[in-house]
Amino acid sequence: MMILLSLGIFTGFFVQTITGFAGALIALPFLLFAMPLPDAVGYLSIFYMISTPIHVYKEWHNINLDLLKKLAVSSFFGLLVGIVVLAYGQPIILKKALGIFIILFVLNSLRSAKEIKLFSKMKFLFGFLGGFFSGLFSTGGPLYLIIVKNETSDVKIMRATMFGVLGLITLFRIPVLAFEGILTWQQLYNSLYVLPFFILALVLGKKVYLFLNDTMLKKIMLSLLFVSGFVLLLKK
């Protein structure tokens, strides 16, 4: 279990550091080979709790705070509902529906250079759904990226705002997961062994990010969004 946990956390947070999202989507396939979904969400939440304050502190000047505030309330309520569903059931159909939606969004983005302005008027809904899937599968990042991408064309602000959104979600999620018994002391203990791989992922991810230009980073984000849709669609 510890090998898969270490590999999942390393690869997930390496990608997360570069793009600002998709960490959970990359890590989950590794983690789910070794543990049930609630345990995987617990471990991911622990490392998000460590990484997001670091990223938010470093990228604070680039975060779109107005958008962050607009997403906060709806995200909180969505998160509560998602964690309750996680604790008492595993509705795979919702994961597949999210995968289909993400794939369709990416295909539309490739077809047309124009953003879907309707999304800008649906911040509350996207905040709720992002929080819901963050609580249920820890995979709300793609939904947040869709709305953030529609609100800003600057890739640095886009990436920094994603760190801000996921930091907010982590702040909300940790106490609720602990209350529901999904986050345990044993997970915290096991996470100590994984910590060196996690730190290495942050350091290497930052080095790779510095070599990427804005165009390349946008292409990587869109590609990961597309892959994440298929992962959600195919994963049982």
PDB file of N, CA and C in Angstrom, residues 132-174:
ATOM      1  N   PHE A 132     -19.131  19.896  -4.475  1.00  0.00           N
ATOM      2  CA  PHE A 132     -19.751  18.571  -4.355  1.00  0.00           C
ATOM      3  C   PHE A 132     -18.781  17.473  -4.791  1.00  0.00           C
ATOM      4  N   PHE A 133     -18.172  17.637  -5.972  1.00  0.00           N
ATOM      5  CA  PHE A 133     -17.256  16.610  -6.466  1.00  0.00           C
ATOM      6  C   PHE A 133     -15.929  16.626  -5.711  1.00  0.00           C
ATOM      7  N   SER A 134     -15.572  17.761  -5.114  1.00  0.00           N
ATOM      8  CA  SER A 134     -14.382  17.801  -4.268  1.00  0.00           C
ATOM      9  C   SER A 134     -14.612  17.000  -2.987  1.00  0.00           C
ATOM     10  N   GLY A 135     -15.824  17.078  -2.471  1.00  0.00           N
ATOM     11  CA  GLY A 135     -16.146  16.305  -1.274  1.00  0.00           C
ATOM     12  C   GLY A 135     -16.353  14.838  -1.563  1.00  0.00           C
ATOM     13  N   LEU A 136     -16.938  14.540  -2.720  1.00  0.00           N
ATOM     14  CA  LEU A 136     -17.310  13.161  -3.047  1.00  0.00           C
ATOM     15  C   LEU A 136     -16.140  12.353  -3.585  1.00  0.00           C
ATOM     16  N   PHE A 137     -15.416  12.898  -4.584  1.00  0.00           N
ATOM     17  CA  PHE A 137     -14.326  12.155  -5.216  1.00  0.00           C
ATOM     18  C   PHE A 137     -12.992  12.899  -5.157  1.00  0.00           C
ATOM     19  N   SER A 138     -12.974  14.086  -4.547  1.00  0.00           N
ATOM     20  CA  SER A 138     -11.790  14.951  -4.544  1.00  0.00           C
ATOM     21  C   SER A 138     -11.400  15.359  -5.964  1.00  0.00           C
ATOM     22  N   THR A 139     -12.406  15.479  -6.846  1.00  0.00           N
ATOM     23  CA  THR A 139     -12.135  15.769  -8.260  1.00  0.00           C
ATOM     24  C   THR A 139     -12.913  16.992  -8.751  1.00  0.00           C
ATOM     25  N   GLY A 140     -13.031  18.008  -7.913  1.00  0.00           N
ATOM     26  CA  GLY A 140     -13.761  19.207  -8.324  1.00  0.00           C
ATOM     27  C   GLY A 140     -12.928  20.171  -9.148  1.00  0.00           C
ATOM     28  N   GLY A 141     -11.594  19.943  -9.217  1.00  0.00           N
ATOM     29  CA  GLY A 141     -10.700  20.856  -9.916  1.00  0.00           C
ATOM     30  C   GLY A 141     -11.088  21.179 -11.349  1.00  0.00           C
ATOM     31  N   PRO A 142     -11.420  20.177 -12.177  1.00  0.00           N
ATOM     32  CA  PRO A 142     -11.792  20.488 -13.563  1.00  0.00           C
ATOM     33  C   PRO A 142     -12.978  21.429 -13.679  1.00  0.00           C
ATOM     34  N   LEU A 143     -13.976  21.278 -12.821  1.00  0.00           N
ATOM     35  CA  LEU A 143     -15.127  22.183 -12.860  1.00  0.00           C
ATOM     36  C   LEU A 143     -14.710  23.604 -12.496  1.00  0.00           C
ATOM     37  N   TYR A 144     -13.856  23.718 -11.489  1.00  0.00           N
ATOM     38  CA  TYR A 144     -13.375  25.046 -11.119  1.00  0.00           C
ATOM     39  C   TYR A 144     -12.531  25.650 -12.238  1.00  0.00           C
ATOM     40  N   LEU A 145     -11.713  24.831 -12.893  1.00  0.00           N
ATOM     41  CA  LEU A 145     -10.879  25.349 -13.973  1.00  0.00           C
ATOM     42  C   LEU A 145     -11.731  25.886 -15.111  1.00  0.00           C
ATOM     43  N   ILE A 146     -12.863  25.247 -15.391  1.00  0.00           N
ATOM     44  CA  ILE A 146     -13.751  25.711 -16.459  1.00  0.00           C
ATOM     45  C   ILE A 146     -14.219  27.132 -16.175  1.00  0.00           C
ATOM     46  N   ILE A 147     -14.678  27.391 -14.970  1.00  0.00           N
ATOM     47  CA  ILE A 147     -15.195  28.723 -14.650  1.00  0.00           C
ATOM     48  C   ILE A 147     -14.050  29.741 -14.527  1.00  0.00           C
ATOM     49  N   VAL A 148     -12.914  29.313 -13.962  1.00  0.00           N
ATOM     50  CA  VAL A 148     -11.768  30.220 -13.842  1.00  0.00           C
ATOM     51  C   VAL A 148     -11.229  30.570 -15.219  1.00  0.00           C
ATOM     52  N   LYS A 149     -11.170  29.583 -16.115  1.00  0.00           N
ATOM     53  CA  LYS A 149     -10.691  29.807 -17.481  1.00  0.00           C
ATOM     54  C   LYS A 149     -11.586  30.797 -18.222  1.00  0.00           C
ATOM     55  N   ASN A 150     -12.881  30.753 -17.936  1.00  0.00           N
ATOM     56  CA  ASN A 150     -13.815  31.674 -18.579  1.00  0.00           C
ATOM     57  C   ASN A 150     -13.735  33.086 -18.011  1.00  0.00           C
ATOM     58  N   GLU A 151     -13.147  33.217 -16.828  1.00  0.00           N
ATOM     59  CA  GLU A 151     -13.095  34.519 -16.174  1.00  0.00           C
ATOM     60  C   GLU A 151     -11.775  35.251 -16.406  1.00  0.00           C
ATOM     61  N   THR A 152     -10.742  34.543 -16.844  1.00  0.00           N
ATOM     62  CA  THR A 152      -9.452  35.195 -17.043  1.00  0.00           C
ATOM     63  C   THR A 152      -8.701  34.539 -18.187  1.00  0.00           C
ATOM     64  N   SER A 153      -7.954  35.337 -18.941  1.00  0.00           N
ATOM     65  CA  SER A 153      -7.159  34.811 -20.040  1.00  0.00           C
ATOM     66  C   SER A 153      -5.678  34.727 -19.673  1.00  0.00           C
ATOM     67  N   ASP A 154      -5.324  35.294 -18.531  1.00  0.00           N
ATOM     68  CA  ASP A 154      -3.931  35.277 -18.070  1.00  0.00           C
ATOM     69  C   ASP A 154      -3.662  33.949 -17.367  1.00  0.00           C
ATOM     70  N   VAL A 155      -2.739  33.164 -17.901  1.00  0.00           N
ATOM     71  CA  VAL A 155      -2.510  31.819 -17.381  1.00  0.00           C
ATOM     72  C   VAL A 155      -1.936  31.847 -15.963  1.00  0.00           C
ATOM     73  N   LYS A 156      -1.161  32.877 -15.629  1.00  0.00           N
ATOM     74  CA  LYS A 156      -0.618  32.979 -14.275  1.00  0.00           C
ATOM     75  C   LYS A 156      -1.724  33.221 -13.262  1.00  0.00           C
ATOM     76  N   ILE A 157      -2.683  34.091 -13.609  1.00  0.00           N
ATOM     77  CA  ILE A 157      -3.822  34.344 -12.722  1.00  0.00           C
ATOM     78  C   ILE A 157      -4.706  33.099 -12.641  1.00  0.00           C
ATOM     79  N   MET A 158      -4.855  32.424 -13.778  1.00  0.00           N
ATOM     80  CA  MET A 158      -5.652  31.195 -13.820  1.00  0.00           C
ATOM     81  C   MET A 158      -5.082  30.145 -12.863  1.00  0.00           C
ATOM     82  N   ARG A 159      -3.777  29.905 -12.962  1.00  0.00           N
ATOM     83  CA  ARG A 159      -3.107  28.916 -12.114  1.00  0.00           C
ATOM     84  C   ARG A 159      -3.176  29.319 -10.642  1.00  0.00           C
ATOM     85  N   ALA A 160      -2.889  30.591 -10.349  1.00  0.00           N
ATOM     86  CA  ALA A 160      -2.895  31.057  -8.965  1.00  0.00           C
ATOM     87  C   ALA A 160      -4.292  30.987  -8.354  1.00  0.00           C
ATOM     88  N   THR A 161      -5.303  31.338  -9.141  1.00  0.00           N
ATOM     89  CA  THR A 161      -6.682  31.286  -8.641  1.00  0.00           C
ATOM     90  C   THR A 161      -7.109  29.852  -8.364  1.00  0.00           C
ATOM     91  N   MET A 162      -6.629  28.913  -9.173  1.00  0.00           N
ATOM     92  CA  MET A 162      -6.914  27.496  -8.905  1.00  0.00           C
ATOM     93  C   MET A 162      -6.311  27.070  -7.568  1.00  0.00           C
ATOM     94  N   PHE A 163      -5.101  27.536  -7.282  1.00  0.00           N
ATOM     95  CA  PHE A 163      -4.511  27.254  -5.973  1.00  0.00           C
ATOM     96  C   PHE A 163      -5.382  27.836  -4.858  1.00  0.00           C
ATOM     97  N   GLY A 164      -5.897  29.056  -5.088  1.00  0.00           N
ATOM     98  CA  GLY A 164      -6.743  29.697  -4.096  1.00  0.00           C
ATOM     99  C   GLY A 164      -8.041  28.942  -3.859  1.00  0.00           C
ATOM    100  N   VAL A 165      -8.679  28.503  -4.948  1.00  0.00           N
ATOM    101  CA  VAL A 165      -9.934  27.753  -4.842  1.00  0.00           C
ATOM    102  C   VAL A 165      -9.721  26.444  -4.106  1.00  0.00           C
ATOM    103  N   LEU A 166      -8.672  25.705  -4.461  1.00  0.00           N
ATOM    104  CA  LEU A 166      -8.414  24.421  -3.823  1.00  0.00           C
ATOM    105  C   LEU A 166      -7.977  24.612  -2.367  1.00  0.00           C
ATOM    106  N   GLY A 167      -7.316  25.731  -2.082  1.00  0.00           N
ATOM    107  CA  GLY A 167      -6.989  26.035  -0.690  1.00  0.00           C
ATOM    108  C   GLY A 167      -8.242  26.270   0.140  1.00  0.00           C
ATOM    109  N   LEU A 168      -9.188  26.973  -0.452  1.00  0.00           N
ATOM    110  CA  LEU A 168     -10.465  27.227   0.220  1.00  0.00           C
ATOM    111  C   LEU A 168     -11.212  25.920   0.477  1.00  0.00           C
ATOM    112  N   ILE A 169     -11.240  25.056  -0.542  1.00  0.00           N
ATOM    113  CA  ILE A 169     -11.910  23.766  -0.412  1.00  0.00           C
ATOM    114  C   ILE A 169     -11.255  22.935   0.690  1.00  0.00           C
ATOM    115  N   THR A 170      -9.930  22.943   0.736  1.00  0.00           N
ATOM    116  CA  THR A 170      -9.205  22.180   1.758  1.00  0.00           C
ATOM    117  C   THR A 170      -9.537  22.696   3.152  1.00  0.00           C
ATOM    118  N   LEU A 171      -9.610  24.001   3.293  1.00  0.00           N
ATOM    119  CA  LEU A 171      -9.956  24.606   4.586  1.00  0.00           C
ATOM    120  C   LEU A 171     -11.333  24.152   5.047  1.00  0.00           C
ATOM    121  N   PHE A 172     -12.278  24.065   4.119  1.00  0.00           N
ATOM    122  CA  PHE A 172     -13.628  23.607   4.443  1.00  0.00           C
ATOM    123  C   PHE A 172     -13.663  22.096   4.707  1.00  0.00           C
ATOM    124  N   ARG A 173     -12.874  21.345   3.914  1.00  0.00           N
ATOM    125  CA  ARG A 173     -13.030  19.890   3.862  1.00  0.00           C
ATOM    126  C   ARG A 173     -12.457  19.161   5.077  1.00  0.00           C
ATOM    127  N   ILE A 174     -11.311  19.601   5.578  1.00  0.00           N
ATOM    128  CA  ILE A 174     -10.617  18.870   6.634  1.00  0.00           C
ATOM    129  C   ILE A 174     -11.489  18.644   7.875  1.00  0.00           C
TER     130      ILE A 174
END
